[in-house]
């Protein structure tokens, strides 16, 4: 039995209040949580995504089509609308279904989203419709003046600085309530201009039929199983562990930032610290190689081998992001801000006893504590730019969170959004996250540009959602594979301070990348085994 969460009376009331998006939401009992998203991808458009939590999370969001897509690099952006046009951008030139627009990324994104305003539906979830996408690290160039020294190789291959897809249809899974929601966000342009009851009723009924059809599709997805049974999955994971045990790197991945150059860069950062220029810098290295498995299959294995709070697969025709990030950049929910900085890392132990020793070493390290407190203070200052005076608090400080290959020190920073501020002001205030730049932020970004051989692209940018009623949730893009033209790029960094050991920091980067590398290895091993069976 389905439950209707929005009424025709609400629609007509919302029209009088000036809203421009009208949600129709249908709630049904969740019978099964899909084991795999492969069935959904087989029916998706070229623009699709899933956002979910593989670690104690409540919600999963699935979108298989887009009504509009925005892509941008620097001051230039292209907006492509699909199907019925739902907006007119004044002063722009139209080429087919694409509109070209100029301006800073956040302002262009704001103008693309601001005409679409939806009410908050009582009794429903935090995200019921909006835009999903990513902001690359280099969006920071529109916020701060940075040098241009690193090779911008990803730009030459056509990867945008930011890309978002705006949604009409969204499936939401509430794992706590064991419910699935079919959400249809109808633009005002499809609704009657008059107050005629029959016309409004007909429009409402069309949305109801659309949501019912979504639930029928959902029941096909929820029975989807992984193509590998439990025994087969366990065998592949164990084979991966044996294969990667003791290896210095994942097979075949190459980097332009080798060990010697990386360790020299660490020493250079320590010179900057000694001179009083900075306190800490996050230094990273990127690795890449040709892939022998699809992003969709790699994501399935990432869900298995590295469940994280901010899992996601973002699919555009020309690139994909396969993400298992542990870190929140910022959340805005009904005027309340939250960030969860991570700083301080140790590898996981091979036994429960060793794991506990590693945790005690991490929490007892004066170096790690000092670095973490410094970055929590940076986060407090960033939120303070857009928060109501005196509202910034730290309700959780330096707790341990464990993942497949590493453990981290984590804190929670919260605040109230200042009156007159919006989600885009918040992004401008906190982007990029201080835990993946260092402190002070702008000077560390200048040093990163000087020392890292290539620009970061999506790495240490943000991925997530911005909804039609002003809320948002963005992660920090780490533990993420960027796939483009058959190449997989993965990147990891380490926080460099005055007493850092250059070799240990180099190894930490590789340890952090192993969770992504292991998912790649498992997917490719499974693909090769299946190909052998088929022949």
Coordinates of C-alpha atoms in Angstrom, one line a residue:
X1 CA 0.0 0.0 0.0
X2 CA 1.4 3.4 -1.0
X3 CA 0.9 6.6 1.0
X4 CA 0.5 10.0 -0.8
X5 CA 2.6 12.6 1.0
X6 CA 1.4 15.7 -0.9
X7 CA -2.1 16.8 -1.7
X8 CA -3.8 18.9 -4.4
X9 CA -4.8 21.5 -1.8
X10 CA -1.1 21.9 -0.9
X11 CA -0.3 22.4 -4.6
X12 CA -2.8 25.2 -5.0
X13 CA -1.6 26.8 -1.7
X14 CA 2.0 26.6 -2.9
X15 CA 1.1 28.3 -6.1
X16 CA -0.3 31.2 -4.2
X17 CA 2.9 31.4 -2.1
X18 CA 5.0 31.8 -5.2
X19 CA 6.8 28.4 -5.4
X20 CA 8.0 27.3 -8.8
X21 CA 8.5 23.5 -8.2
X22 CA 5.7 21.3 -7.0
X23 CA 6.6 18.0 -5.3
X24 CA 4.4 14.9 -5.6
X25 CA 5.8 12.3 -3.2
X26 CA 4.6 8.7 -2.9
X27 CA 5.8 6.5 0.0
X28 CA 5.8 2.7 -0.1
X29 CA 7.2 -0.1 2.1
X30 CA 10.8 -1.1 1.2
X31 CA 10.8 -4.8 0.7
X32 CA 14.4 -5.3 -0.1
X33 CA 17.5 -3.1 -0.3
X34 CA 19.1 -3.8 -3.8
X35 CA 22.3 -5.7 -3.6
X36 CA 23.5 -4.1 -6.8
X37 CA 22.7 -1.0 -8.9
X38 CA 23.7 -2.7 -12.2
X39 CA 20.0 -3.2 -13.1
X40 CA 19.3 0.5 -12.6
X41 CA 22.2 1.6 -14.8
X42 CA 21.0 -0.7 -17.6
X43 CA 17.8 1.5 -17.7
X44 CA 19.3 4.9 -17.0
X45 CA 19.9 7.8 -19.3
X46 CA 23.5 8.9 -19.9
X47 CA 23.1 11.2 -16.8
X48 CA 22.5 9.2 -13.6
X49 CA 23.8 8.8 -10.1
X50 CA 23.4 7.1 -6.8
X51 CA 24.4 8.6 -3.4
X52 CA 24.4 6.3 -0.4
X53 CA 26.1 5.6 2.8
X54 CA 27.8 2.3 3.3
X55 CA 28.6 3.1 6.9
X56 CA 25.7 3.6 9.3
X57 CA 23.8 5.9 6.9
X58 CA 20.1 6.3 6.8
X59 CA 19.4 7.4 3.2
X60 CA 20.1 6.4 -0.4
X61 CA 19.3 8.7 -3.3
X62 CA 18.9 7.4 -6.9
X63 CA 18.4 9.5 -10.1
X64 CA 18.4 7.9 -13.5
X65 CA 17.6 10.9 -15.7
X66 CA 18.2 14.7 -15.8
X67 CA 16.0 17.5 -17.0
X68 CA 18.9 19.9 -17.3
X69 CA 22.7 19.7 -17.0
X70 CA 25.3 22.4 -16.4
X71 CA 29.0 22.0 -17.1
X72 CA 31.6 24.7 -16.6
X73 CA 35.3 25.4 -16.7
X74 CA 36.6 28.7 -15.5
X75 CA 34.3 31.5 -16.4
X76 CA 32.5 29.6 -19.2
X77 CA 29.5 27.2 -18.7
X78 CA 27.1 25.3 -20.9
X79 CA 23.5 24.5 -19.8
X80 CA 21.8 21.7 -21.7
X81 CA 18.0 21.2 -21.2
X82 CA 16.3 18.0 -22.1
X83 CA 12.7 17.5 -23.1
X84 CA 10.3 20.3 -22.3
X85 CA 12.3 23.5 -21.6
X86 CA 11.8 24.6 -18.0
X87 CA 13.8 27.9 -18.0
X88 CA 14.8 30.8 -20.1
X89 CA 18.3 32.3 -19.5
X90 CA 18.1 35.9 -20.6
X91 CA 20.9 37.3 -22.7
X92 CA 22.3 33.9 -23.7
X93 CA 22.7 32.4 -27.1
X94 CA 20.9 29.1 -27.8
X95 CA 22.5 26.4 -29.9
X96 CA 20.1 23.6 -30.2
X97 CA 19.3 22.6 -26.6
X98 CA 22.4 24.2 -25.2
X99 CA 22.8 27.6 -23.7
X100 CA 26.2 29.2 -23.1
X101 CA 26.7 31.3 -20.0
X102 CA 29.6 33.2 -18.4
X103 CA 30.5 34.0 -14.8
X104 CA 32.1 32.6 -11.7
X105 CA 31.1 28.9 -11.0
X106 CA 29.0 29.5 -7.9
X107 CA 27.2 32.5 -9.4
X108 CA 26.4 30.5 -12.5
X109 CA 25.2 27.6 -10.4
X110 CA 23.1 29.9 -8.2
X111 CA 21.4 31.5 -11.2
X112 CA 20.7 28.1 -12.7
X113 CA 19.1 26.8 -9.5
X114 CA 17.5 29.9 -8.0
X115 CA 14.4 30.0 -10.2
X116 CA 13.5 26.5 -9.0
X117 CA 12.0 26.9 -5.5
X118 CA 10.2 24.1 -3.8
X119 CA 8.4 24.0 -0.4
X120 CA 9.6 21.7 2.4
X121 CA 7.1 18.8 2.6
X122 CA 6.2 18.0 6.2
X123 CA 6.9 14.4 7.2
X124 CA 9.3 13.7 4.3
X125 CA 13.1 13.5 4.0
X126 CA 15.9 16.0 3.9
X127 CA 16.4 15.7 0.1
X128 CA 13.4 15.3 -2.2
X129 CA 14.6 17.0 -5.4
X130 CA 17.2 19.3 -6.7
X131 CA 20.6 19.1 -8.4
X132 CA 23.4 16.5 -7.9
X133 CA 27.0 16.9 -9.1
X134 CA 30.5 17.9 -8.2
X135 CA 32.8 20.9 -7.9
X136 CA 36.5 20.3 -8.7
X137 CA 39.2 21.6 -6.5
X138 CA 40.0 24.3 -9.1
X139 CA 36.7 26.0 -8.5
X140 CA 38.8 27.6 -5.7
X141 CA 40.5 29.7 -8.3
X142 CA 37.2 31.7 -8.6
X143 CA 37.3 32.3 -4.8
X144 CA 41.0 33.0 -4.2
X145 CA 43.9 34.3 -6.4
X146 CA 46.2 31.3 -7.1
X147 CA 49.2 30.9 -9.3
X148 CA 49.0 28.7 -12.4
X149 CA 52.0 26.4 -12.3
X150 CA 50.8 22.8 -12.3
X151 CA 50.0 21.0 -15.5
X152 CA 46.3 21.2 -16.2
X153 CA 46.2 17.8 -18.0
X154 CA 42.6 16.9 -17.2
X155 CA 41.3 20.1 -18.8
X156 CA 43.0 19.1 -22.0
X157 CA 41.0 15.9 -22.0
X158 CA 37.8 17.9 -21.5
X159 CA 37.0 17.3 -17.8
X160 CA 34.9 20.2 -16.5
X161 CA 35.6 22.2 -13.3
X162 CA 32.0 21.5 -12.2
X163 CA 29.0 19.6 -13.5
X164 CA 25.5 19.2 -12.0
X165 CA 22.3 17.5 -13.2
X166 CA 19.0 19.0 -12.2
X167 CA 16.3 16.4 -11.4
X168 CA 12.6 15.9 -11.9
X169 CA 12.5 12.3 -10.6
X170 CA 14.2 11.0 -7.5
X171 CA 14.0 7.7 -5.6
X172 CA 14.8 8.0 -1.9
X173 CA 15.4 5.0 0.4
X174 CA 14.9 5.4 4.1
X175 CA 16.7 2.4 5.7
X176 CA 15.6 3.4 9.2
X177 CA 11.9 3.4 8.4
X178 CA 12.2 0.7 5.7
X179 CA 10.5 2.9 3.1
X180 CA 11.0 4.0 -0.4
X181 CA 9.8 7.4 -1.7
X182 CA 9.1 8.2 -5.4
X183 CA 9.5 12.0 -5.7
X184 CA 8.4 13.9 -8.8
X185 CA 9.2 17.6 -8.9
X186 CA 6.9 19.3 -11.4
X187 CA 8.0 22.8 -12.7
X188 CA 5.5 25.6 -12.6
X189 CA 5.6 25.9 -16.4
X190 CA 3.6 22.6 -16.6
X191 CA 0.8 23.8 -14.3
X192 CA -2.3 25.9 -15.2
X193 CA -2.1 29.6 -15.3
X194 CA -5.7 29.8 -14.1
X195 CA -7.4 28.8 -10.9
X196 CA -9.5 26.2 -12.7
X197 CA -9.9 23.2 -10.4
X198 CA -10.3 20.7 -13.2
X199 CA -7.0 21.8 -14.8
X200 CA -5.1 21.6 -11.5
X201 CA -6.6 18.2 -10.7
X202 CA -5.5 16.9 -14.2
X203 CA -1.9 18.2 -13.6
X204 CA -1.8 16.6 -10.2
X205 CA -3.1 13.3 -11.5
X206 CA -0.4 13.3 -14.2
X207 CA 2.3 13.6 -11.4
X208 CA 0.5 10.9 -9.5
X209 CA 0.7 8.5 -12.4
X210 CA 4.4 9.4 -12.9
X211 CA 5.2 8.6 -9.3
X212 CA 3.2 5.3 -9.5
X213 CA 5.3 4.4 -12.6
X214 CA 8.5 5.2 -10.7
X215 CA 7.5 2.7 -7.9
X216 CA 6.9 0.0 -10.5
X217 CA 10.4 0.6 -11.8
X218 CA 11.7 0.5 -8.3
X219 CA 10.3 -2.9 -7.6
X220 CA 12.4 -4.2 -10.5
X221 CA 15.5 -2.6 -9.1
X222 CA 15.1 -3.8 -5.5
X223 CA 15.3 -7.4 -6.5
X224 CA 18.6 -6.9 -8.3
X225 CA 21.4 -9.1 -7.0
X226 CA 25.2 -8.9 -7.4
X227 CA 26.5 -10.9 -10.3
X228 CA 28.8 -12.8 -7.8
X229 CA 27.4 -15.0 -5.0
X230 CA 28.7 -14.6 -1.5
X231 CA 31.3 -17.4 -1.7
X232 CA 32.6 -16.0 -5.0
X233 CA 32.8 -12.4 -3.6
X234 CA 34.7 -13.7 -0.5
X235 CA 37.1 -15.6 -2.7
X236 CA 37.9 -12.5 -4.9
X237 CA 38.4 -10.3 -1.8
X238 CA 40.8 -12.8 -0.2
X239 CA 42.6 -13.1 -3.5
X240 CA 43.0 -9.4 -3.7
X241 CA 44.4 -9.3 -0.1
X242 CA 47.0 -11.9 -1.0
X243 CA 47.8 -10.2 -4.2
X244 CA 48.2 -6.7 -2.6
X245 CA 49.9 -7.9 0.6
X246 CA 53.3 -6.3 1.0
X247 CA 53.2 -4.6 -2.4
X248 CA 54.2 -0.9 -2.5
X249 CA 51.6 0.0 -5.1
X250 CA 48.5 -1.1 -7.0
X251 CA 49.3 -2.9 -10.2
X252 CA 50.0 -0.7 -13.2
X253 CA 49.1 2.7 -11.7
X254 CA 51.7 5.3 -12.7
X255 CA 52.4 8.7 -11.3
X256 CA 54.3 11.8 -12.4
X257 CA 55.1 12.4 -8.7
X258 CA 57.6 9.7 -7.8
X259 CA 59.0 8.9 -4.3
X260 CA 62.1 11.1 -4.6
X261 CA 60.3 14.1 -5.9
X262 CA 57.5 13.7 -3.3
X263 CA 60.0 13.5 -0.4
X264 CA 61.8 16.5 -1.7
X265 CA 58.5 18.4 -1.7
X266 CA 57.9 17.4 1.9
X267 CA 61.3 18.9 2.8
X268 CA 60.4 22.1 0.9
X269 CA 57.1 22.4 2.9
X270 CA 59.1 22.0 6.1
X271 CA 61.2 24.9 5.0
X272 CA 58.1 27.0 4.6
X273 CA 56.9 25.9 8.0
X274 CA 60.2 26.8 9.6
X275 CA 60.1 30.3 8.0
X276 CA 56.6 30.8 9.5
X277 CA 54.8 30.8 6.2
X278 CA 52.4 28.0 7.0
X279 CA 51.6 25.5 9.8
X280 CA 50.7 22.5 7.7
X281 CA 50.2 21.6 4.0
X282 CA 48.3 18.7 2.5
X283 CA 50.5 17.2 -0.2
X284 CA 49.0 14.7 -2.6
X285 CA 50.0 12.4 -5.5
X286 CA 47.8 11.2 -8.4
X287 CA 48.1 7.8 -10.1
X288 CA 46.5 6.6 -13.3
X289 CA 46.2 3.8 -15.7
X290 CA 43.9 2.2 -18.3
X291 CA 41.0 0.3 -16.7
X292 CA 39.8 -3.1 -17.7
X293 CA 36.5 -2.9 -15.8
X294 CA 33.6 -0.5 -16.0
X295 CA 33.0 2.3 -13.5
X296 CA 29.7 0.7 -12.6
X297 CA 31.4 -2.7 -11.7
X298 CA 34.2 -0.9 -9.8
X299 CA 31.6 0.9 -7.8
X300 CA 29.9 -2.3 -6.8
X301 CA 33.3 -3.6 -5.5
X302 CA 34.0 -0.4 -3.7
X303 CA 30.7 -0.8 -1.8
X304 CA 31.9 -4.2 -0.8
X305 CA 35.5 -3.6 0.2
X306 CA 35.4 0.0 1.5
X307 CA 31.9 0.9 2.8
X308 CA 32.1 4.7 3.7
X309 CA 29.7 7.4 4.9
X310 CA 29.6 9.1 1.5
X311 CA 29.5 6.5 -1.2
X312 CA 28.4 7.6 -4.7
X313 CA 28.6 7.0 -8.4
X314 CA 28.1 10.1 -10.6
X315 CA 27.7 9.2 -14.3
X316 CA 28.0 11.7 -17.1
X317 CA 28.6 10.5 -20.7
X318 CA 32.2 11.7 -20.9
X319 CA 33.3 10.9 -17.3
X320 CA 32.3 9.2 -14.1
X321 CA 33.2 9.6 -10.4
X322 CA 33.3 6.5 -8.3
X323 CA 33.5 7.6 -4.7
X324 CA 33.9 6.1 -1.3
X325 CA 34.6 9.2 0.7
X326 CA 34.6 9.3 4.5
X327 CA 34.5 13.0 4.9
X328 CA 31.7 15.6 4.9
X329 CA 32.6 19.1 3.7
X330 CA 29.4 20.8 4.8
X331 CA 25.7 20.2 5.4
X332 CA 23.0 22.8 5.5
X333 CA 19.7 21.6 6.8
X334 CA 16.9 24.0 7.7
X335 CA 19.4 26.7 8.7
X336 CA 21.7 24.5 10.6
X337 CA 25.3 24.0 9.4
X338 CA 27.5 21.0 10.1
X339 CA 31.1 19.9 9.1
X340 CA 33.0 16.9 10.1
X341 CA 36.8 17.4 9.6
X342 CA 39.1 14.4 9.4
X343 CA 42.8 14.9 10.3
X344 CA 45.1 12.2 11.7
X345 CA 45.6 8.7 10.2
X346 CA 46.9 5.3 11.0
X347 CA 46.7 2.0 9.1
X348 CA 44.4 -0.7 10.4
X349 CA 46.0 -3.5 12.4
X350 CA 46.2 -7.1 11.3
X351 CA 44.6 -8.2 14.6
X352 CA 42.3 -6.7 17.1
X353 CA 45.2 -6.2 19.5
X354 CA 47.3 -4.4 16.9
X355 CA 44.3 -2.4 15.7
X356 CA 43.8 -1.1 19.3
X357 CA 47.5 -0.3 19.6
X358 CA 47.3 1.7 16.4
X359 CA 44.3 3.6 17.7
X360 CA 46.1 4.4 21.0
X361 CA 49.1 5.6 19.1
X362 CA 46.9 7.9 17.0
X363 CA 45.0 9.4 20.0
X364 CA 48.2 9.7 22.0
X365 CA 50.3 11.4 19.3
X366 CA 51.0 15.1 20.2
X367 CA 51.7 15.7 16.5
X368 CA 48.3 14.3 15.4
X369 CA 46.5 16.1 18.2
X370 CA 48.1 19.5 17.3
X371 CA 47.4 19.0 13.6
X372 CA 43.8 18.0 14.2
X373 CA 43.0 20.9 16.6
X374 CA 44.6 23.4 14.1
X375 CA 42.3 22.1 11.3
X376 CA 39.2 22.1 13.6
X377 CA 40.0 25.8 14.3
X378 CA 40.3 26.4 10.6
X379 CA 36.9 24.8 10.1
X380 CA 35.4 26.9 12.9
X381 CA 36.7 30.0 11.2
X382 CA 35.3 29.0 7.8
X383 CA 31.8 28.3 9.2
X384 CA 32.1 31.5 11.2
X385 CA 32.1 33.5 7.9
X386 CA 28.5 32.6 7.2
X387 CA 27.2 31.7 10.7
X388 CA 25.2 33.7 13.2
X389 CA 27.5 35.4 15.7
X390 CA 28.4 33.1 18.6
X391 CA 26.7 30.0 17.2
X392 CA 29.8 27.9 16.2
X393 CA 30.3 24.9 18.5
X394 CA 32.3 21.6 18.5
X395 CA 30.0 18.9 20.0
X396 CA 32.4 16.1 19.1
X397 CA 36.2 16.3 19.3
X398 CA 38.9 13.8 18.1
X399 CA 37.0 10.5 18.0
X400 CA 38.3 7.4 16.2
X401 CA 36.5 6.3 13.0
X402 CA 37.7 3.0 11.4
X403 CA 37.7 2.1 7.7
X404 CA 38.9 -0.9 5.7
X405 CA 42.5 0.1 5.4
X406 CA 42.9 3.2 7.8
X407 CA 41.5 4.8 10.9
X408 CA 41.1 8.6 11.4
X409 CA 40.7 11.2 14.1
X410 CA 37.3 13.0 13.4
X411 CA 35.5 15.9 14.9
X412 CA 32.1 17.6 14.4
X413 CA 31.7 21.4 14.0
X414 CA 28.2 23.0 13.9
X415 CA 26.7 26.5 13.6
X416 CA 23.5 28.4 12.7
X417 CA 23.4 30.0 9.2
X418 CA 23.3 33.8 9.4
X419 CA 20.2 35.6 8.2
X420 CA 20.3 36.4 4.5
X421 CA 22.9 33.8 3.7
X422 CA 22.3 30.9 1.2
X423 CA 23.9 27.5 0.4
X424 CA 26.1 29.2 -2.2
X425 CA 27.5 31.6 0.4
X426 CA 28.2 28.6 2.6
X427 CA 30.1 26.9 -0.2
X428 CA 32.1 30.0 -0.9
X429 CA 33.0 30.3 2.8
X430 CA 34.2 26.7 3.3
X431 CA 35.5 25.5 -0.1
X432 CA 37.8 23.7 -0.5
X433 CA 37.9 21.9 2.9
X434 CA 40.8 22.9 5.1
X435 CA 41.7 19.3 6.0
X436 CA 42.9 18.8 2.4
X437 CA 44.7 22.1 1.9
X438 CA 46.3 23.0 5.2
X439 CA 46.6 26.2 7.3
X440 CA 46.5 29.0 6.5
X441 CA 44.3 27.9 3.6
X442 CA 45.2 30.3 0.8
X443 CA 49.0 30.2 1.3
X444 CA 48.8 26.4 1.4
X445 CA 46.9 26.3 -1.8
X446 CA 49.6 28.4 -3.4
X447 CA 52.3 26.0 -2.2
X448 CA 50.2 23.0 -3.5
X449 CA 50.2 24.6 -6.9
X450 CA 53.9 25.1 -6.8
X451 CA 54.9 21.6 -5.6
X452 CA 52.3 19.2 -7.1
X453 CA 53.1 18.4 -10.7
X454 CA 49.5 18.3 -12.0
X455 CA 46.3 20.1 -11.0
X456 CA 44.0 18.1 -8.7
X457 CA 40.8 18.2 -10.8
X458 CA 37.9 16.6 -8.9
X459 CA 40.2 15.4 -6.1
X460 CA 39.6 17.3 -2.9
X461 CA 36.7 19.1 -4.5
X462 CA 33.1 18.2 -3.4
X463 CA 30.3 16.0 -4.6
X464 CA 26.7 15.9 -3.4
X465 CA 23.4 17.6 -3.7
X466 CA 21.7 21.0 -3.5
X467 CA 17.9 20.9 -3.2
X468 CA 15.1 23.1 -4.4
X469 CA 14.4 24.5 -0.9
X470 CA 17.9 25.7 0.0
X471 CA 19.4 22.8 1.8
X472 CA 22.5 20.8 0.7
X473 CA 25.1 18.2 1.6
X474 CA 28.5 18.0 0.0
X475 CA 31.3 15.6 0.8
X476 CA 35.1 16.0 0.1
X477 CA 36.2 14.0 -2.9
X478 CA 38.8 11.6 -1.5
X479 CA 39.0 7.8 -1.9
X480 CA 37.5 8.5 -5.4
X481 CA 38.3 7.2 -8.8
X482 CA 37.9 9.6 -11.7
X483 CA 37.2 7.7 -15.0
X484 CA 37.6 9.4 -18.3
X485 CA 38.3 8.0 -21.8
X486 CA 39.0 4.6 -20.2
X487 CA 41.6 6.0 -17.9
X488 CA 41.2 5.8 -14.1
X489 CA 42.8 8.5 -11.9
X490 CA 43.0 8.1 -8.2
X491 CA 44.7 10.5 -5.8
X492 CA 45.6 10.6 -2.1
X493 CA 47.4 13.1 0.2
X494 CA 49.0 13.4 3.6
X495 CA 49.2 16.4 6.0
X496 CA 52.8 17.6 6.2
X497 CA 54.0 19.3 9.4
X498 CA 57.4 20.3 10.8
X499 CA 58.3 16.8 12.2
X500 CA 56.8 14.7 9.3
X501 CA 58.9 11.9 8.1
X502 CA 59.1 12.2 4.2
X503 CA 59.0 8.5 3.5
X504 CA 56.2 7.8 6.0
X505 CA 54.1 10.6 4.4
X506 CA 54.7 9.1 1.0
X507 CA 53.6 5.7 2.2
X508 CA 50.5 7.2 3.9
X509 CA 49.4 8.4 0.4
X510 CA 49.7 4.9 -1.0
X511 CA 47.9 3.4 2.0
X512 CA 45.0 5.8 1.6
X513 CA 44.8 4.9 -2.2
X514 CA 44.7 1.1 -1.5
X515 CA 40.9 1.0 -0.9
X516 CA 40.3 2.4 -4.3
X517 CA 43.0 0.2 -5.9
X518 CA 41.5 -2.9 -4.2
X519 CA 38.1 -2.2 -5.7
X520 CA 39.7 -1.8 -9.2
X521 CA 41.6 -5.0 -8.7
X522 CA 38.5 -7.0 -7.6
X523 CA 36.4 -5.6 -10.5
X524 CA 39.1 -6.4 -13.1
X525 CA 39.7 -9.9 -11.6
X526 CA 36.0 -10.7 -11.7
X527 CA 35.6 -9.3 -15.3
X528 CA 38.6 -11.5 -16.5
X529 CA 37.2 -14.5 -14.7
X530 CA 33.7 -14.0 -16.3
X531 CA 35.3 -13.5 -19.7
X532 CA 37.2 -16.8 -19.3
X533 CA 34.0 -18.6 -18.3
X534 CA 32.0 -17.2 -21.3
X535 CA 34.7 -18.5 -23.7

